[in-house]
Tab-separated table of C-alpha atoms in Angstrom:
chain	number	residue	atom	x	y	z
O	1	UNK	CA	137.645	137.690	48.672
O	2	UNK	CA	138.488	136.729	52.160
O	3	UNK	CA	141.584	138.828	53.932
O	4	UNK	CA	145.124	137.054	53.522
O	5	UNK	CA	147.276	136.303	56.645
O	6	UNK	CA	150.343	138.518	57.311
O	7	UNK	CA	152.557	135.884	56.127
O	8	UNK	CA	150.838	135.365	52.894
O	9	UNK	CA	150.082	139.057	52.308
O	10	UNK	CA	154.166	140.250	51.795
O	11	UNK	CA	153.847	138.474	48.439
O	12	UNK	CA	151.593	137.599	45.741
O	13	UNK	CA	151.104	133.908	45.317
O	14	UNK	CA	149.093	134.242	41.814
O	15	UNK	CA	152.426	136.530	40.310
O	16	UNK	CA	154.883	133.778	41.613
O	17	UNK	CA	152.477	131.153	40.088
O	18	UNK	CA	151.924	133.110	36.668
O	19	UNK	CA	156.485	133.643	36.654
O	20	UNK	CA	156.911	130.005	37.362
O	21	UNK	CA	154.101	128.826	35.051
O	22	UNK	CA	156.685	126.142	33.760
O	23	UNK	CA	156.814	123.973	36.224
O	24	UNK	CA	154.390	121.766	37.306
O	25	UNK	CA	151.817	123.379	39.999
O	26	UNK	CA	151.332	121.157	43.599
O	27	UNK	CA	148.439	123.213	44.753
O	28	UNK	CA	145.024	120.802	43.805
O	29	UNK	CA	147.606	117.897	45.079
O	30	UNK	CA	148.351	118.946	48.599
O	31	UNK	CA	144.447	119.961	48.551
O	32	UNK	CA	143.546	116.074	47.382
O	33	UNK	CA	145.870	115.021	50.360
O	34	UNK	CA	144.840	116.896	52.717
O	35	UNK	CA	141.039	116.008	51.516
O	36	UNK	CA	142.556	112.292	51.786
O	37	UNK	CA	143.426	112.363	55.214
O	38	UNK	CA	140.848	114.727	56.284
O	39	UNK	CA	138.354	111.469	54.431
O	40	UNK	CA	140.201	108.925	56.396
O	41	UNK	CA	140.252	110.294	60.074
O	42	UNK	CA	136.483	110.970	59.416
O	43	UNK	CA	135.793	107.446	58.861
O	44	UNK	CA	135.341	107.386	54.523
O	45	UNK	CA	138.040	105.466	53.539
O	46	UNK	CA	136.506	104.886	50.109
O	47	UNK	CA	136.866	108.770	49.915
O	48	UNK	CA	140.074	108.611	51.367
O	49	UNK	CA	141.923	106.311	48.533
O	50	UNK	CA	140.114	107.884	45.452
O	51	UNK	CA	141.750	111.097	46.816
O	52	UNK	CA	144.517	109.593	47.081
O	53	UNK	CA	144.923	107.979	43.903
O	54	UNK	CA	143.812	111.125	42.263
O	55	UNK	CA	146.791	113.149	44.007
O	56	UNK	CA	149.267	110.806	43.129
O	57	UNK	CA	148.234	110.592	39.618
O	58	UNK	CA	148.026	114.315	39.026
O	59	UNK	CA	152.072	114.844	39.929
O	60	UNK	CA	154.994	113.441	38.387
O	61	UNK	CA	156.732	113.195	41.874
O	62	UNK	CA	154.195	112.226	44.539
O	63	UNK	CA	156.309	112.877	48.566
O	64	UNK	CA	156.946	109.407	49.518
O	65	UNK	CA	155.542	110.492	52.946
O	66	UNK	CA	152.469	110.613	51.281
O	67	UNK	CA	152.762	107.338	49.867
O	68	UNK	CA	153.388	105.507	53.255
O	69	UNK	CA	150.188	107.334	55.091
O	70	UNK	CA	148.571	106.043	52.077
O	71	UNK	CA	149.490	102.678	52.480
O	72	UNK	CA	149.424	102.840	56.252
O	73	UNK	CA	145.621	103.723	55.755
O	74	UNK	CA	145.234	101.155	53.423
O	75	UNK	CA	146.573	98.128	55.596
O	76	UNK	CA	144.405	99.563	58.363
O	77	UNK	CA	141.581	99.281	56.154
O	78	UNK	CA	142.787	95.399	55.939
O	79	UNK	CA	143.327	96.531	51.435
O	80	UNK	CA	146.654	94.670	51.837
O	81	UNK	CA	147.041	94.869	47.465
O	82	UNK	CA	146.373	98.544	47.411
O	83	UNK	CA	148.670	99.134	50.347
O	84	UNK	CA	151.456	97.436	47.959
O	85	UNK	CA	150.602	99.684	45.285
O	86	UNK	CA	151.251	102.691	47.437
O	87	UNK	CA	154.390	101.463	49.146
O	88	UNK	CA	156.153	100.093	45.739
O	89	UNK	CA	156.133	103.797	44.353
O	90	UNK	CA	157.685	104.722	48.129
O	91	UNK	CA	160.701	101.879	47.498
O	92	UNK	CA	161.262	103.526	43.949
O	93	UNK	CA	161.923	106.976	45.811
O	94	UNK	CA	164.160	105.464	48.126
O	95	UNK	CA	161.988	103.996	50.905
O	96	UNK	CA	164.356	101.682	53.122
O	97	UNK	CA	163.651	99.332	55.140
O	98	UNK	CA	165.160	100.719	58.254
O	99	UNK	CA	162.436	103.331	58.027
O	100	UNK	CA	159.738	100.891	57.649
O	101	UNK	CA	160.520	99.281	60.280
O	102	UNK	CA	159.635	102.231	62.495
O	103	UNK	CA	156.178	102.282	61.546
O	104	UNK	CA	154.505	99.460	63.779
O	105	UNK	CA	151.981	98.701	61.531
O	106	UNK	CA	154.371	98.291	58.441
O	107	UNK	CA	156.972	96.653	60.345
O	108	UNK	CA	154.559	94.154	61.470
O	109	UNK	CA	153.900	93.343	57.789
O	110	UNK	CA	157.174	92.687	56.763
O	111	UNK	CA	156.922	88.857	57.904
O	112	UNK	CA	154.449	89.094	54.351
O	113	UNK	CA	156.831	87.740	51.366
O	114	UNK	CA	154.767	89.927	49.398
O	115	UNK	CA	156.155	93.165	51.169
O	116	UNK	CA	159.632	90.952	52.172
O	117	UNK	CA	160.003	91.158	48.406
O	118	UNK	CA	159.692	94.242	47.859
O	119	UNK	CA	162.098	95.719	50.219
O	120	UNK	CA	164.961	93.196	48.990
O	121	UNK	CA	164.646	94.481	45.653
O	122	UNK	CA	167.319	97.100	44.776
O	123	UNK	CA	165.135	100.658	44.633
O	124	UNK	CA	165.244	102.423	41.524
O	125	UNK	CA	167.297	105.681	41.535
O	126	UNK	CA	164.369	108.394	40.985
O	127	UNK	CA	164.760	110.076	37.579
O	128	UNK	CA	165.139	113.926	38.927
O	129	UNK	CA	167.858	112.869	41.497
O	130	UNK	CA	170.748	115.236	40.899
O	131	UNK	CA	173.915	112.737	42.470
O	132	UNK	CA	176.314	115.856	41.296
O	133	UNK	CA	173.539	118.568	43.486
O	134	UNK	CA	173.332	115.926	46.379
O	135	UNK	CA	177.220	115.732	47.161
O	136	UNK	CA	177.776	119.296	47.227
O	137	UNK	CA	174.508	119.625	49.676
O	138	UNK	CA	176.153	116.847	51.621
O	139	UNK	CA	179.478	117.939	51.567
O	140	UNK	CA	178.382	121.637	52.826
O	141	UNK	CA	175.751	120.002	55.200
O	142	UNK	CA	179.102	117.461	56.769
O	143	UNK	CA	181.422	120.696	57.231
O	144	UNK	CA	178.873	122.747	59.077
O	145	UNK	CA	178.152	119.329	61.308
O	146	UNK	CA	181.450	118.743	62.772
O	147	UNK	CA	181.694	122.703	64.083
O	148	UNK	CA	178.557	122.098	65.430
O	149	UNK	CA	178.687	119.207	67.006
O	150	UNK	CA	182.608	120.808	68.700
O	151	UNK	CA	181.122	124.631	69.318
O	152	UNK	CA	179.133	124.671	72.288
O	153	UNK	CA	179.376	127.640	73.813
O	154	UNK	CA	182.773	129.158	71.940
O	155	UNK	CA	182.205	132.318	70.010
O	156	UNK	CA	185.175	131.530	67.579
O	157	UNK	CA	183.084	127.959	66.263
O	158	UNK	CA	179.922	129.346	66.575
O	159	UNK	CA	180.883	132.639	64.306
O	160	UNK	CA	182.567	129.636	61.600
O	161	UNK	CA	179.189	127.842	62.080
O	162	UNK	CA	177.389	130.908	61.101
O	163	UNK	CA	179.826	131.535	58.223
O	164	UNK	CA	179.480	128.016	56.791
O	165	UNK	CA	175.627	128.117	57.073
O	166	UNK	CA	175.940	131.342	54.886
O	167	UNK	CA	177.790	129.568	52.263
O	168	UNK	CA	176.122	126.437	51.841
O	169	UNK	CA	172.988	128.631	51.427
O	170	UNK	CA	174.701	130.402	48.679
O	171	UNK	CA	175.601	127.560	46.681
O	172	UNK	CA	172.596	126.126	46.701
O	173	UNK	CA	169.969	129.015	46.413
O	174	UNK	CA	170.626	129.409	42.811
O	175	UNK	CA	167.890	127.141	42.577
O	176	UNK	CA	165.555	128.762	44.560
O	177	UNK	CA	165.527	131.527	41.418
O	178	UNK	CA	164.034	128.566	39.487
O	179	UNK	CA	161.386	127.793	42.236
O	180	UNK	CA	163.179	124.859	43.488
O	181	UNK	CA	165.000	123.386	46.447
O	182	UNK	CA	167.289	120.851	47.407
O	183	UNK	CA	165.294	118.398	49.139
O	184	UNK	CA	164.411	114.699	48.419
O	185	UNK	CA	162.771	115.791	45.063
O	186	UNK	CA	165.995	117.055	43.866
O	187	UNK	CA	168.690	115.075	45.952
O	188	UNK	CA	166.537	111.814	47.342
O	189	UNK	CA	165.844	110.923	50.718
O	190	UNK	CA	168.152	111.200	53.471
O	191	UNK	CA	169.136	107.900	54.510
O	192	UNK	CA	171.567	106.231	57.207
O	193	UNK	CA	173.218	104.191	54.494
O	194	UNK	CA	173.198	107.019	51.691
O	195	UNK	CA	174.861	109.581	54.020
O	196	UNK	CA	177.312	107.045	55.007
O	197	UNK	CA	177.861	105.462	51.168
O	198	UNK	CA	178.853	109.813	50.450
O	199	UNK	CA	181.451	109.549	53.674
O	200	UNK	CA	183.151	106.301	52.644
O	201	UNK	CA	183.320	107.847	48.746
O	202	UNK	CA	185.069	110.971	50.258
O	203	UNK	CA	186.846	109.213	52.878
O	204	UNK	CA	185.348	111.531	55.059
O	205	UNK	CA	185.957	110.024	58.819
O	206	UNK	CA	181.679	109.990	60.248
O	207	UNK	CA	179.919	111.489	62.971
O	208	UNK	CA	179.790	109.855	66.409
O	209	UNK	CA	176.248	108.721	66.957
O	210	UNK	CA	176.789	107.855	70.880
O	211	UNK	CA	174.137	107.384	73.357
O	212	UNK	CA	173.251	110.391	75.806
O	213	UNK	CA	174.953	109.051	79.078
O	214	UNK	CA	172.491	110.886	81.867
O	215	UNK	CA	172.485	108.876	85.146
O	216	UNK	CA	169.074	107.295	86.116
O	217	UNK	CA	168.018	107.111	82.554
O	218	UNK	CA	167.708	104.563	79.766
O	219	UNK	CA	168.119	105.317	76.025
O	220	UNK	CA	167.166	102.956	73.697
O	221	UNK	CA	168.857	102.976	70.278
O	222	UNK	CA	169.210	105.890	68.237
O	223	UNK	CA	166.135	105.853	65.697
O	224	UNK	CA	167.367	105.962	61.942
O	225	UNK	CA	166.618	109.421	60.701
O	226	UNK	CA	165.175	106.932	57.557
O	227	UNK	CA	161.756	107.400	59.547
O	228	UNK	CA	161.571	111.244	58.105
O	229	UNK	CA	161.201	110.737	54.639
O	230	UNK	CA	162.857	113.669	53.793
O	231	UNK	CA	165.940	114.961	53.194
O	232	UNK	CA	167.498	118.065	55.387
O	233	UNK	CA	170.544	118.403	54.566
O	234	UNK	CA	169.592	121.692	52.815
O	235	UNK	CA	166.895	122.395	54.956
O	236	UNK	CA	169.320	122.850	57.903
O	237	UNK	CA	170.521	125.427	56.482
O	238	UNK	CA	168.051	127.912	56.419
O	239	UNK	CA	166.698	127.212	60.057
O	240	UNK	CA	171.050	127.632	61.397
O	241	UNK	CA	170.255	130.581	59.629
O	242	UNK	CA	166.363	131.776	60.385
O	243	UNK	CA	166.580	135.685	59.060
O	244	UNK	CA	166.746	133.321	55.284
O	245	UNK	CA	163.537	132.906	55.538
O	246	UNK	CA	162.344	136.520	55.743
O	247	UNK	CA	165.022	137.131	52.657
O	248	UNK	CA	163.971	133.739	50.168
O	249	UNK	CA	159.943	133.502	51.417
O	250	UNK	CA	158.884	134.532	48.393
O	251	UNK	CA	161.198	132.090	46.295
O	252	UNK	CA	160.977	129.076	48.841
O	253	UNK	CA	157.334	129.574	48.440
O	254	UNK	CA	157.528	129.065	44.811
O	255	UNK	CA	159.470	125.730	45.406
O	256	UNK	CA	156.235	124.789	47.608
O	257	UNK	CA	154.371	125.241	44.531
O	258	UNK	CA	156.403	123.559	42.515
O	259	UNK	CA	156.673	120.684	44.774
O	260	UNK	CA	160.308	120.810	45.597
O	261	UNK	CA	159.123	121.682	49.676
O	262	UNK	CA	155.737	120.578	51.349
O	263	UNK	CA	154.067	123.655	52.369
O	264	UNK	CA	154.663	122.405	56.053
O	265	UNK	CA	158.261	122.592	55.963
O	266	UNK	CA	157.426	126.658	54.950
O	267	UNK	CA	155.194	127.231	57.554
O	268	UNK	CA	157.457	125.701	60.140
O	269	UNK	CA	160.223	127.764	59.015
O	270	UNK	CA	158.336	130.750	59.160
O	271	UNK	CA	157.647	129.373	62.938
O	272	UNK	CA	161.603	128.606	63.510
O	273	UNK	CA	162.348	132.293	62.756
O	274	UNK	CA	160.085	133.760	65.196
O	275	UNK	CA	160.868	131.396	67.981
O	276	UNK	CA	164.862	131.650	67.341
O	277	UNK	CA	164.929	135.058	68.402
O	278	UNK	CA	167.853	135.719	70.315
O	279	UNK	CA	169.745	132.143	70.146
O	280	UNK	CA	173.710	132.986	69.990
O	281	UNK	CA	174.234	129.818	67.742
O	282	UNK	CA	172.066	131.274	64.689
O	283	UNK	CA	172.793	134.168	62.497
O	284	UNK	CA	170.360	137.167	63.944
O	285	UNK	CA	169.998	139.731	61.154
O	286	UNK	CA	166.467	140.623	61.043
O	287	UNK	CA	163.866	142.255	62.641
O	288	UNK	CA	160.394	139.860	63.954
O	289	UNK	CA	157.160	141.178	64.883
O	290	UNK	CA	155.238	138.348	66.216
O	291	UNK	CA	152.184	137.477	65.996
O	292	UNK	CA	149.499	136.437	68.645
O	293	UNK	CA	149.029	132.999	66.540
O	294	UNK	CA	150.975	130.796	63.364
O	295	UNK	CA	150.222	127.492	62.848
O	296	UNK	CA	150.493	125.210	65.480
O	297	UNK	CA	153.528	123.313	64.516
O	298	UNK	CA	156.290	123.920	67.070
O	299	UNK	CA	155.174	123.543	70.659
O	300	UNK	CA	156.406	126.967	71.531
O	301	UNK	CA	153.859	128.932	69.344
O	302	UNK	CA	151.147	126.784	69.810
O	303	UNK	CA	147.568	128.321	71.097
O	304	UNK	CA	144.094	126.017	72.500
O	305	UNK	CA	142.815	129.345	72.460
O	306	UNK	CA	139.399	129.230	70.675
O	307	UNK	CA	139.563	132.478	68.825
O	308	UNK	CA	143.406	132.038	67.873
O	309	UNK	CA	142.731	128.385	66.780
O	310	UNK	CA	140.355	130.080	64.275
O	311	UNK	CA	143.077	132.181	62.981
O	312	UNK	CA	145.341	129.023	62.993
O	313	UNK	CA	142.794	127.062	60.902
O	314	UNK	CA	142.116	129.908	58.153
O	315	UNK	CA	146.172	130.218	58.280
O	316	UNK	CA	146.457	126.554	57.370
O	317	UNK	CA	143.849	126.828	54.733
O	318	UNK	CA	145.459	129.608	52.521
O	319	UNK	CA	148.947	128.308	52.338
O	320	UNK	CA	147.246	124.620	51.870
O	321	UNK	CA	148.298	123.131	54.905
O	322	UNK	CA	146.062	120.021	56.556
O	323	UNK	CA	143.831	121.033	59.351
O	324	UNK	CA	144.903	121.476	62.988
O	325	UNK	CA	141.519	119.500	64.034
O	326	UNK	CA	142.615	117.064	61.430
O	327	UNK	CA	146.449	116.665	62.409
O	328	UNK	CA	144.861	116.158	66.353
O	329	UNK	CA	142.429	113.021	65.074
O	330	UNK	CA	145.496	111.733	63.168
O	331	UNK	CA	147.547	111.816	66.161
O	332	UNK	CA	144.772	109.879	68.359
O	333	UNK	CA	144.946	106.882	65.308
O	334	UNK	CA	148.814	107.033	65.178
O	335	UNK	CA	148.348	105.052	69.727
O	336	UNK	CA	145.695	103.639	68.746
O	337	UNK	CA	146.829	101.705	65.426
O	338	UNK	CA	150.459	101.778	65.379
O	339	UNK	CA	150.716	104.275	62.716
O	340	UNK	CA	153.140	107.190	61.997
O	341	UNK	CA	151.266	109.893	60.387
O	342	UNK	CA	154.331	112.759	60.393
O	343	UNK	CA	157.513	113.218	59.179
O	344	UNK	CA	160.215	115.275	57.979
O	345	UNK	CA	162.258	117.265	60.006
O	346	UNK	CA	161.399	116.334	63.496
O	347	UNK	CA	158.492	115.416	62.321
O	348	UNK	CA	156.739	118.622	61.393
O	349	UNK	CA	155.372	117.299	58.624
């Protein structure tokens, strides 16, 4: 048996599996994703779709990111009917429009009735969305927004931010001792409209979504957070708060299993801790020794260097994460096709 990383050494994986044995395992699907992908890039897109099809049919709950790559590849591959297929489960998680028109290649297509259609159709509510779950995530995800976006540098705010990071993660990790978590599984995806459909419901005045005003540059408009295809309103939570990680691994890696978090949004956390150390605005409780190499997710811990990139790679592979080599050739066919081949927060994913 090959040696486990540090990160995936503090726990055993098969015990968590064997405790949580009633719910649904995710494992052989990210593996037939990543496989998917891994097909495409490489030029197989016969390979690419079967894996595809065989991921989405193994889970009851498919992440609608992966459904849009899917049908990204597929309208590359000019399969315009199976690249409706893919994107019609994607509306029925929530999949706006606003967010397809992001993606270039999808955008494009919307002058198609065929895909017109489907986006003026109202999306079906999925079946696991918790509306009760989502509003309290919202309404502790709102509260800890407006101190944030008022605290700058003031101890006072940034000691109540701190606070009300510590309670939203309270009320929610109750389900993290059922191997879930709050994300678009549980409580949909986060969405311009949704967020502001829960503000007008509580009469909650909304944020102020201005325009950085920085002389000698141009912004464009704000991009809908639609484009990430997640939801991190929870997820927030635990990086205002990084030392969470370090005390709920073992339980947020259980929700990975389960499907309730893609085992990027672990790994980046896991990153997020280590390169947090020392910021004033998050809650700094724990003790970090860092490693020479993670995963090569966030630009500050990520190595070229040939040895580490090994370590990197074999990192990736136990906790089921794509490639780095892969994510790289992805990135070269997002400029060259007009795709978008990441999302979630910030586009980790």
């Amino acid at each position: 048996m090959r040696a486990r990383t540090a990160s995936a050494a503090a726990f055993s994986l098969l015990g968590l599996g064997r405790a949580l044995a009633q719910e649904e395992q995710y494992w052989t699907y990210y593996d037939l994703v990543n496989a998917a992908e891994a097909a495409y890039v490489n030029g197989d897109p016969q390979a690419c779709f079967a894996a595809f099809d065989k991921a989405f049919s193994g889970v009851a709950h498919p992440f609608t990111s992966d459904r849009v790559i899917a049908g990204e590849f597929a309208l590359a591959s000019h399969d315009t009917t199976r690249c409706l297929g893919y994107l019609s489960g994607a509306v029925d998680d929530g999949l706006s429009r606003a967010a397809v028109q992001q993606i270039p290649i999808l955008g494009s297509a919307l002058t198609d009735k065929r895909f017109a259609d489907m986006f003026a159709r109202v999306a079906a509510v999925p079946p696991a969305t918790d509306p009760v779950l989502r509003d309290s995530v919202y309404m502790g995800f709102y509260r800890a927004q407006l101190v944030k976006e008022k605290m700058g540098r003031d101890p006072v705010l940034r000691a109540r931010m701190q606070e009300l990071t510590e309670e939203n993660i309270a009320s929610w990790s109750r389900k993290l001792e059922k191997g879930r978590f709050p994300s678009e599984r549980m409580i949909g995806l986060y969405t311009e409209q949704g967020f502001d459909d829960f503000l007008k419901r509580y009469g909650l005045p909304g944020f102020q979504r201005t325009v950085p005003q920085i002389p000698g540059i141009a912004f464009g408009a704000p991009i809908p957070e639609d484009i990430d295809l997640f939801n991190k309103a929870a997820f927030v939570d635990i990086l205002h708060s990084p030392c969470s990680w370090q005390e709920h691994r073992e339980a947020l890696w259980a929700a990975v299993g389960n499907g309730y978090m893609h085992p990027k949004d672990y790994c980046a956390i896991e990153e997020w801790l280590v390169r947090s150390r020392g910021n004033p605005n998050y809650l700094d409780s724990c003790e970090v020794i860092r490693r020479p190499c993670y995963y090569n997710i966030l630009f500050e811990l990520r190595t070229d260097d040939p040895g580490l990139l090994k370590q990197v790679e074999q990192s990736r592979r136990d906790l089921h994460v794509q490639s780095y080599a892969v994510d790289q050739q992805k990135r070269v066919l997002e400029k060259k096709y007009g795709l978008v081949l990441f999302f979630g927060f910030m586009g980790w994913r």
